[in-house]
Amino acid sequence: MSKLGLLRTAMSSKFSSIRTVRTTYKHGFVAFPARQFSTESEPQQTQDQAVDSFLRTSAPGSLYAKLTGCITRNTLKTDIVNLLEGCNLSLEDVKVEYFRDYNPSAMLVHFDSPQAYDQAFKMIMRKGRFYKMEKVAKSQWDTIAPYDGKTVLLQGIPLNAVPEDVARFLSGCEFDASSIQIFQKATVPDKMATVRFPTQTKAMNCFITKNKGFCLNNQVLVRVLQ
């Protein structure tokens, strides 16, 4: 085939392609180069997953601290919440750490953000200089069992007392008889007992009505554990 014939063939093929595109467009669609598509839909992030991802990356995170110093058996959770005003604390954000004789050794506090922790530090510097605050690990917070004002400590139980004697001492109070635990510490001459109450109000009622009452021949001191 001559060069002229080859040129005509190429031009004819080109114009034929143009006509095909025009005809296709006229019928409502245009043919484009083929693209490979997967039959499997691509995973899409749901709204809940997006929110959860945002919270994980944007939430400031919790901090835990221990307050020591001016902590006595008369120090209440409400005292700490009031001391650390502006830190968005509730009573559930405070735990009391006790020695083995149930005298308080420290207060553990949960802060929902570093900003709340910084605010607490400012408040201690302003009006609680007798307190010392230091950060602790979450594991230390988790190991402290909260009594939540529903457990009563009885001090001065006679050595020969049994759970039935403690139950008689608490006559008139609503409590969980199966929760009575009597024990003795090496440094204390008498026994002690802990008793669980269904509510804080009932535990406080026990303190009001039974404190310094007598179990057998011993006078018993009643304390509400936090």
C-alpha atoms as a PDB file:
ATOM      1  CA  MET A   1       0.000   0.000   0.000  1.00  0.00           C
ATOM      2  CA  SER A   2       1.307   3.434  -0.923  1.00  0.00           C
ATOM      3  CA  LYS A   3       1.970   6.167   1.615  1.00  0.00           C
ATOM      4  CA  LEU A   4      -1.114   8.016   0.326  1.00  0.00           C
ATOM      5  CA  GLY A   5      -3.256   4.960   0.949  1.00  0.00           C
ATOM      6  CA  LEU A   6      -1.954   4.580   4.504  1.00  0.00           C
ATOM      7  CA  LEU A   7      -2.721   8.232   5.226  1.00  0.00           C
ATOM      8  CA  ARG A   8      -6.310   7.840   3.983  1.00  0.00           C
ATOM      9  CA  THR A   9      -6.826   4.746   6.128  1.00  0.00           C
ATOM     10  CA  ALA A  10      -5.580   6.507   9.282  1.00  0.00           C
ATOM     11  CA  MET A  11      -7.761   9.570   8.681  1.00  0.00           C
ATOM     12  CA  SER A  12     -10.794   7.388   8.018  1.00  0.00           C
ATOM     13  CA  SER A  13     -10.254   5.548  11.320  1.00  0.00           C
ATOM     14  CA  LYS A  14      -9.934   8.849  13.225  1.00  0.00           C
ATOM     15  CA  PHE A  15     -13.145  10.327  11.804  1.00  0.00           C
ATOM     16  CA  SER A  16     -14.949   7.068  12.466  1.00  0.00           C
ATOM     17  CA  SER A  17     -13.988   7.284  16.168  1.00  0.00           C
ATOM     18  CA  ILE A  18     -15.238  10.869  16.348  1.00  0.00           C
ATOM     19  CA  ARG A  19     -18.574   9.875  14.837  1.00  0.00           C
ATOM     20  CA  THR A  20     -18.888   7.055  17.356  1.00  0.00           C
ATOM     21  CA  VAL A  21     -18.386   9.456  20.285  1.00  0.00           C
ATOM     22  CA  ARG A  22     -20.876  11.936  18.853  1.00  0.00           C
ATOM     23  CA  THR A  23     -23.462   9.233  18.261  1.00  0.00           C
ATOM     24  CA  THR A  24     -22.970   7.830  21.758  1.00  0.00           C
ATOM     25  CA  TYR A  25     -23.356  11.295  23.367  1.00  0.00           C
ATOM     26  CA  LYS A  26     -26.494  11.851  21.301  1.00  0.00           C
ATOM     27  CA  HIS A  27     -28.048   8.770  22.903  1.00  0.00           C
ATOM     28  CA  GLY A  28     -27.387  10.028  26.415  1.00  0.00           C
ATOM     29  CA  PHE A  29     -23.975   8.733  27.450  1.00  0.00           C
ATOM     30  CA  VAL A  30     -20.329   9.142  26.640  1.00  0.00           C
ATOM     31  CA  ALA A  31     -17.878   6.279  26.513  1.00  0.00           C
ATOM     32  CA  PHE A  32     -14.699   6.888  28.514  1.00  0.00           C
ATOM     33  CA  PRO A  33     -11.584   4.760  28.872  1.00  0.00           C
ATOM     34  CA  ALA A  34     -12.290   1.608  30.828  1.00  0.00           C
ATOM     35  CA  ARG A  35     -11.645   1.700  34.598  1.00  0.00           C
ATOM     36  CA  GLN A  36     -11.318  -1.260  36.871  1.00  0.00           C
ATOM     37  CA  PHE A  37     -13.891  -1.420  39.675  1.00  0.00           C
ATOM     38  CA  SER A  38     -13.934  -3.805  42.613  1.00  0.00           C
ATOM     39  CA  THR A  39     -17.155  -5.708  43.299  1.00  0.00           C
ATOM     40  CA  GLU A  40     -16.487  -5.229  47.044  1.00  0.00           C
ATOM     41  CA  SER A  41     -17.616  -1.928  48.529  1.00  0.00           C
ATOM     42  CA  GLU A  42     -14.902   0.139  50.195  1.00  0.00           C
ATOM     43  CA  PRO A  43     -15.214   0.279  53.995  1.00  0.00           C
ATOM     44  CA  GLN A  44     -16.736   3.554  55.133  1.00  0.00           C
ATOM     45  CA  GLN A  45     -16.463   5.052  58.598  1.00  0.00           C
ATOM     46  CA  THR A  46     -19.831   5.232  60.333  1.00  0.00           C
ATOM     47  CA  GLN A  47     -20.890   8.302  62.303  1.00  0.00           C
ATOM     48  CA  ASP A  48     -20.447   6.515  65.638  1.00  0.00           C
ATOM     49  CA  GLN A  49     -16.966   5.383  64.636  1.00  0.00           C
ATOM     50  CA  ALA A  50     -16.086   8.921  63.607  1.00  0.00           C
ATOM     51  CA  VAL A  51     -17.267  10.314  66.961  1.00  0.00           C
ATOM     52  CA  ASP A  52     -15.420   7.594  68.858  1.00  0.00           C
ATOM     53  CA  SER A  53     -12.249   8.305  66.884  1.00  0.00           C
ATOM     54  CA  PHE A  54     -12.605  12.015  67.659  1.00  0.00           C
ATOM     55  CA  LEU A  55     -12.972  11.374  71.388  1.00  0.00           C
ATOM     56  CA  ARG A  56      -9.939   9.112  71.450  1.00  0.00           C
ATOM     57  CA  THR A  57      -7.763  11.688  69.745  1.00  0.00           C
ATOM     58  CA  SER A  58      -9.249  14.862  71.198  1.00  0.00           C
ATOM     59  CA  ALA A  59     -10.342  14.022  74.753  1.00  0.00           C
ATOM     60  CA  PRO A  60      -7.863  15.428  77.279  1.00  0.00           C
ATOM     61  CA  GLY A  61      -7.811  12.264  79.409  1.00  0.00           C
ATOM     62  CA  SER A  62      -8.051  11.622  83.114  1.00  0.00           C
ATOM     63  CA  LEU A  63      -5.467  12.339  85.787  1.00  0.00           C
ATOM     64  CA  TYR A  64      -5.247  10.957  89.325  1.00  0.00           C
ATOM     65  CA  ALA A  65      -3.660  12.564  92.355  1.00  0.00           C
ATOM     66  CA  LYS A  66      -3.096  11.855  96.032  1.00  0.00           C
ATOM     67  CA  LEU A  67      -3.638  14.466  98.719  1.00  0.00           C
ATOM     68  CA  THR A  68      -1.722  14.036 101.958  1.00  0.00           C
ATOM     69  CA  GLY A  69      -0.951  16.272 104.893  1.00  0.00           C
ATOM     70  CA  CYS A  70      -3.932  17.677 106.731  1.00  0.00           C
ATOM     71  CA  ILE A  71      -6.034  14.493 106.493  1.00  0.00           C
ATOM     72  CA  THR A  72      -7.817  13.411 109.684  1.00  0.00           C
ATOM     73  CA  ARG A  73     -10.653  11.046 110.507  1.00  0.00           C
ATOM     74  CA  ASN A  74     -12.934  14.084 110.436  1.00  0.00           C
ATOM     75  CA  THR A  75     -11.968  15.034 106.857  1.00  0.00           C
ATOM     76  CA  LEU A  76     -14.898  14.405 104.526  1.00  0.00           C
ATOM     77  CA  LYS A  77     -15.096  13.998 100.769  1.00  0.00           C
ATOM     78  CA  THR A  78     -17.178  17.158 100.673  1.00  0.00           C
ATOM     79  CA  ASP A  79     -14.268  19.026 102.290  1.00  0.00           C
ATOM     80  CA  ILE A  80     -12.029  18.056  99.367  1.00  0.00           C
ATOM     81  CA  VAL A  81     -14.662  18.897  96.741  1.00  0.00           C
ATOM     82  CA  ASN A  82     -15.171  22.313  98.338  1.00  0.00           C
ATOM     83  CA  LEU A  83     -11.431  22.888  98.664  1.00  0.00           C
ATOM     84  CA  LEU A  84     -10.818  22.142  94.981  1.00  0.00           C
ATOM     85  CA  GLU A  85     -13.562  24.389  93.650  1.00  0.00           C
ATOM     86  CA  GLY A  86     -13.599  24.965  89.923  1.00  0.00           C
ATOM     87  CA  CYS A  87     -12.299  21.446  89.200  1.00  0.00           C
ATOM     88  CA  ASN A  88     -15.693  19.955  88.299  1.00  0.00           C
ATOM     89  CA  LEU A  89     -15.465  17.271  91.004  1.00  0.00           C
ATOM     90  CA  SER A  90     -18.223  15.087  92.416  1.00  0.00           C
ATOM     91  CA  LEU A  91     -18.096  12.857  95.490  1.00  0.00           C
ATOM     92  CA  GLU A  92     -17.460   9.894  93.177  1.00  0.00           C
ATOM     93  CA  ASP A  93     -14.201  11.590  92.108  1.00  0.00           C
ATOM     94  CA  VAL A  94     -12.792  11.310  95.650  1.00  0.00           C
ATOM     95  CA  LYS A  95     -11.683   8.174  97.495  1.00  0.00           C
ATOM     96  CA  VAL A  96     -10.285   7.814 101.006  1.00  0.00           C
ATOM     97  CA  GLU A  97      -7.196   5.690 101.527  1.00  0.00           C
ATOM     98  CA  TYR A  98      -7.116   4.143 105.012  1.00  0.00           C
ATOM     99  CA  PHE A  99      -4.389   2.656 107.172  1.00  0.00           C
ATOM    100  CA  ARG A 100      -4.990  -0.830 108.529  1.00  0.00           C
ATOM    101  CA  ASP A 101      -6.549   0.666 111.676  1.00  0.00           C
ATOM    102  CA  TYR A 102      -8.976   2.640 109.469  1.00  0.00           C
ATOM    103  CA  ASN A 103      -7.432   5.995 110.173  1.00  0.00           C
ATOM    104  CA  PRO A 104      -7.303   7.901 106.855  1.00  0.00           C
ATOM    105  CA  SER A 105      -3.886   8.255 105.269  1.00  0.00           C
ATOM    106  CA  ALA A 106      -4.729  10.181 102.089  1.00  0.00           C
ATOM    107  CA  MET A 107      -7.407  11.326  99.685  1.00  0.00           C
ATOM    108  CA  LEU A 108      -7.269  10.167  96.088  1.00  0.00           C
ATOM    109  CA  VAL A 109      -8.822  12.451  93.501  1.00  0.00           C
ATOM    110  CA  HIS A 110      -9.829  11.852  89.885  1.00  0.00           C
ATOM    111  CA  PHE A 111      -9.573  14.807  87.488  1.00  0.00           C
ATOM    112  CA  ASP A 112     -11.203  14.663  84.067  1.00  0.00           C
ATOM    113  CA  SER A 113      -8.581  16.861  82.402  1.00  0.00           C
ATOM    114  CA  PRO A 114      -5.097  18.313  82.901  1.00  0.00           C
ATOM    115  CA  GLN A 115      -6.726  21.722  83.204  1.00  0.00           C
ATOM    116  CA  ALA A 116      -8.756  20.520  86.210  1.00  0.00           C
ATOM    117  CA  TYR A 117      -5.561  19.220  87.825  1.00  0.00           C
ATOM    118  CA  ASP A 118      -3.838  22.565  87.279  1.00  0.00           C
ATOM    119  CA  GLN A 119      -6.815  24.348  88.823  1.00  0.00           C
ATOM    120  CA  ALA A 120      -6.613  22.052  91.870  1.00  0.00           C
ATOM    121  CA  PHE A 121      -2.950  22.888  92.301  1.00  0.00           C
ATOM    122  CA  LYS A 122      -3.797  26.597  92.232  1.00  0.00           C
ATOM    123  CA  MET A 123      -6.534  26.157  94.823  1.00  0.00           C
ATOM    124  CA  ILE A 124      -4.194  24.258  97.165  1.00  0.00           C
ATOM    125  CA  MET A 125      -1.597  27.006  96.857  1.00  0.00           C
ATOM    126  CA  ARG A 126      -4.290  29.596  97.583  1.00  0.00           C
ATOM    127  CA  LYS A 127      -6.202  28.093 100.507  1.00  0.00           C
ATOM    128  CA  GLY A 128      -4.892  24.622 101.325  1.00  0.00           C
ATOM    129  CA  ARG A 129      -1.179  24.996 101.911  1.00  0.00           C
ATOM    130  CA  PHE A 130      -1.167  22.206 104.501  1.00  0.00           C
ATOM    131  CA  TYR A 131      -2.042  19.709 101.769  1.00  0.00           C
ATOM    132  CA  LYS A 132       0.457  18.076  99.475  1.00  0.00           C
ATOM    133  CA  MET A 133      -0.705  16.843  96.069  1.00  0.00           C
ATOM    134  CA  GLU A 134       1.118  14.487  93.737  1.00  0.00           C
ATOM    135  CA  LYS A 135       0.109  12.535  90.637  1.00  0.00           C
ATOM    136  CA  VAL A 136      -0.479   8.785  90.949  1.00  0.00           C
ATOM    137  CA  ALA A 137      -1.217   5.992  88.483  1.00  0.00           C
ATOM    138  CA  LYS A 138      -4.763   4.881  87.703  1.00  0.00           C
ATOM    139  CA  SER A 139      -3.892   1.453  89.134  1.00  0.00           C
ATOM    140  CA  GLN A 140      -3.493   3.044  92.559  1.00  0.00           C
ATOM    141  CA  TRP A 141      -6.924   4.631  92.236  1.00  0.00           C
ATOM    142  CA  ASP A 142      -8.436   1.277  91.197  1.00  0.00           C
ATOM    143  CA  THR A 143      -7.062  -0.581  94.221  1.00  0.00           C
ATOM    144  CA  ILE A 144      -8.892   1.678  96.697  1.00  0.00           C
ATOM    145  CA  ALA A 145     -12.303   0.268  97.615  1.00  0.00           C
ATOM    146  CA  PRO A 146     -14.814   3.091  98.176  1.00  0.00           C
ATOM    147  CA  TYR A 147     -17.053   2.693 101.210  1.00  0.00           C
ATOM    148  CA  ASP A 148     -19.285   5.518  99.955  1.00  0.00           C
ATOM    149  CA  GLY A 149     -20.580   6.374 103.416  1.00  0.00           C
ATOM    150  CA  LYS A 150     -22.493   3.077 103.609  1.00  0.00           C
ATOM    151  CA  THR A 151     -20.067   1.145 105.821  1.00  0.00           C
ATOM    152  CA  VAL A 152     -19.863   1.639 109.572  1.00  0.00           C
ATOM    153  CA  LEU A 153     -16.804   0.885 111.693  1.00  0.00           C
ATOM    154  CA  LEU A 154     -17.427  -0.232 115.269  1.00  0.00           C
ATOM    155  CA  GLN A 155     -14.467   0.223 117.635  1.00  0.00           C
ATOM    156  CA  GLY A 156     -14.316  -1.289 121.127  1.00  0.00           C
ATOM    157  CA  ILE A 157     -16.060  -4.599 120.464  1.00  0.00           C
ATOM    158  CA  PRO A 158     -15.346  -7.029 123.380  1.00  0.00           C
ATOM    159  CA  LEU A 159     -12.906  -9.836 122.651  1.00  0.00           C
ATOM    160  CA  ASN A 160     -15.555 -12.468 123.327  1.00  0.00           C
ATOM    161  CA  ALA A 161     -18.172 -10.843 121.069  1.00  0.00           C
ATOM    162  CA  VAL A 162     -19.643 -12.766 118.120  1.00  0.00           C
ATOM    163  CA  PRO A 163     -21.654 -11.478 115.124  1.00  0.00           C
ATOM    164  CA  GLU A 164     -24.915 -12.062 117.020  1.00  0.00           C
ATOM    165  CA  ASP A 165     -23.723  -9.663 119.741  1.00  0.00           C
ATOM    166  CA  VAL A 166     -22.970  -7.016 117.119  1.00  0.00           C
ATOM    167  CA  ALA A 167     -26.404  -7.536 115.566  1.00  0.00           C
ATOM    168  CA  ARG A 168     -28.048  -7.000 118.967  1.00  0.00           C
ATOM    169  CA  PHE A 169     -25.994  -3.837 119.448  1.00  0.00           C
ATOM    170  CA  LEU A 170     -27.352  -2.565 116.106  1.00  0.00           C
ATOM    171  CA  SER A 171     -30.938  -3.427 116.991  1.00  0.00           C
ATOM    172  CA  GLY A 172     -33.323  -0.906 115.450  1.00  0.00           C
ATOM    173  CA  CYS A 173     -30.996  -0.150 112.508  1.00  0.00           C
ATOM    174  CA  GLU A 174     -31.437  -1.512 109.003  1.00  0.00           C
ATOM    175  CA  PHE A 175     -28.216  -3.229 107.934  1.00  0.00           C
ATOM    176  CA  ASP A 176     -26.895  -6.270 106.093  1.00  0.00           C
ATOM    177  CA  ALA A 177     -26.350  -8.895 108.790  1.00  0.00           C
ATOM    178  CA  SER A 178     -24.275 -11.036 106.425  1.00  0.00           C
ATOM    179  CA  SER A 179     -21.764  -8.168 106.042  1.00  0.00           C
ATOM    180  CA  ILE A 180     -20.676  -8.137 109.714  1.00  0.00           C
ATOM    181  CA  GLN A 181     -16.938  -8.711 109.926  1.00  0.00           C
ATOM    182  CA  ILE A 182     -15.206  -8.808 113.329  1.00  0.00           C
ATOM    183  CA  PHE A 183     -11.424  -8.540 113.506  1.00  0.00           C
ATOM    184  CA  GLN A 184      -8.613  -7.439 115.786  1.00  0.00           C
ATOM    185  CA  LYS A 185      -5.479  -5.406 115.166  1.00  0.00           C
ATOM    186  CA  ALA A 186      -2.269  -6.148 117.025  1.00  0.00           C
ATOM    187  CA  THR A 187      -2.021  -2.588 118.349  1.00  0.00           C
ATOM    188  CA  VAL A 188      -5.656  -2.418 119.556  1.00  0.00           C
ATOM    189  CA  PRO A 189      -6.748  -4.195 122.765  1.00  0.00           C
ATOM    190  CA  ASP A 190     -10.360  -4.671 121.695  1.00  0.00           C
ATOM    191  CA  LYS A 191     -11.918  -5.908 118.495  1.00  0.00           C
ATOM    192  CA  MET A 192     -13.390  -3.903 115.647  1.00  0.00           C
ATOM    193  CA  ALA A 193     -16.183  -4.665 113.232  1.00  0.00           C
ATOM    194  CA  THR A 194     -17.413  -3.339 109.907  1.00  0.00           C
ATOM    195  CA  VAL A 195     -21.057  -3.452 108.876  1.00  0.00           C
ATOM    196  CA  ARG A 196     -22.627  -2.560 105.537  1.00  0.00           C
ATOM    197  CA  PHE A 197     -25.812  -0.467 105.311  1.00  0.00           C
ATOM    198  CA  PRO A 198     -28.127  -0.122 102.307  1.00  0.00           C
ATOM    199  CA  THR A 199     -27.871   3.692 102.143  1.00  0.00           C
ATOM    200  CA  GLN A 200     -25.744   6.529 103.459  1.00  0.00           C
ATOM    201  CA  THR A 201     -28.721   7.853 105.411  1.00  0.00           C
ATOM    202  CA  LYS A 202     -29.175   4.566 107.270  1.00  0.00           C
ATOM    203  CA  ALA A 203     -25.450   4.401 108.034  1.00  0.00           C
ATOM    204  CA  MET A 204     -25.543   7.948 109.418  1.00  0.00           C
ATOM    205  CA  ASN A 205     -28.615   7.067 111.473  1.00  0.00           C
ATOM    206  CA  CYS A 206     -26.588   4.256 113.034  1.00  0.00           C
ATOM    207  CA  PHE A 207     -23.871   6.744 113.965  1.00  0.00           C
ATOM    208  CA  ILE A 208     -26.403   9.115 115.538  1.00  0.00           C
ATOM    209  CA  THR A 209     -28.276   6.493 117.538  1.00  0.00           C
ATOM    210  CA  LYS A 210     -25.549   3.978 118.424  1.00  0.00           C
ATOM    211  CA  ASN A 211     -22.323   5.938 118.908  1.00  0.00           C
ATOM    212  CA  LYS A 212     -20.909   5.357 122.414  1.00  0.00           C
ATOM    213  CA  GLY A 213     -23.525   2.720 123.113  1.00  0.00           C
ATOM    214  CA  PHE A 214     -22.636  -0.563 124.824  1.00  0.00           C
ATOM    215  CA  CYS A 215     -21.972  -3.974 123.300  1.00  0.00           C
ATOM    216  CA  LEU A 216     -21.927  -6.427 126.217  1.00  0.00           C
ATOM    217  CA  ASN A 217     -19.900  -4.400 128.762  1.00  0.00           C
ATOM    218  CA  ASN A 218     -17.836  -2.310 126.338  1.00  0.00           C
ATOM    219  CA  GLN A 219     -18.587   1.169 125.079  1.00  0.00           C
ATOM    220  CA  VAL A 220     -18.434   1.211 121.280  1.00  0.00           C
ATOM    221  CA  LEU A 221     -17.407   4.089 119.072  1.00  0.00           C
ATOM    222  CA  VAL A 222     -19.192   4.294 115.720  1.00  0.00           C
ATOM    223  CA  ARG A 223     -17.627   5.813 112.592  1.00  0.00           C
ATOM    224  CA  VAL A 224     -18.974   6.055 109.070  1.00  0.00           C
ATOM    225  CA  LEU A 225     -16.329   5.097 106.505  1.00  0.00           C
ATOM    226  CA  GLN A 226     -16.157   7.043 103.256  1.00  0.00           C
END
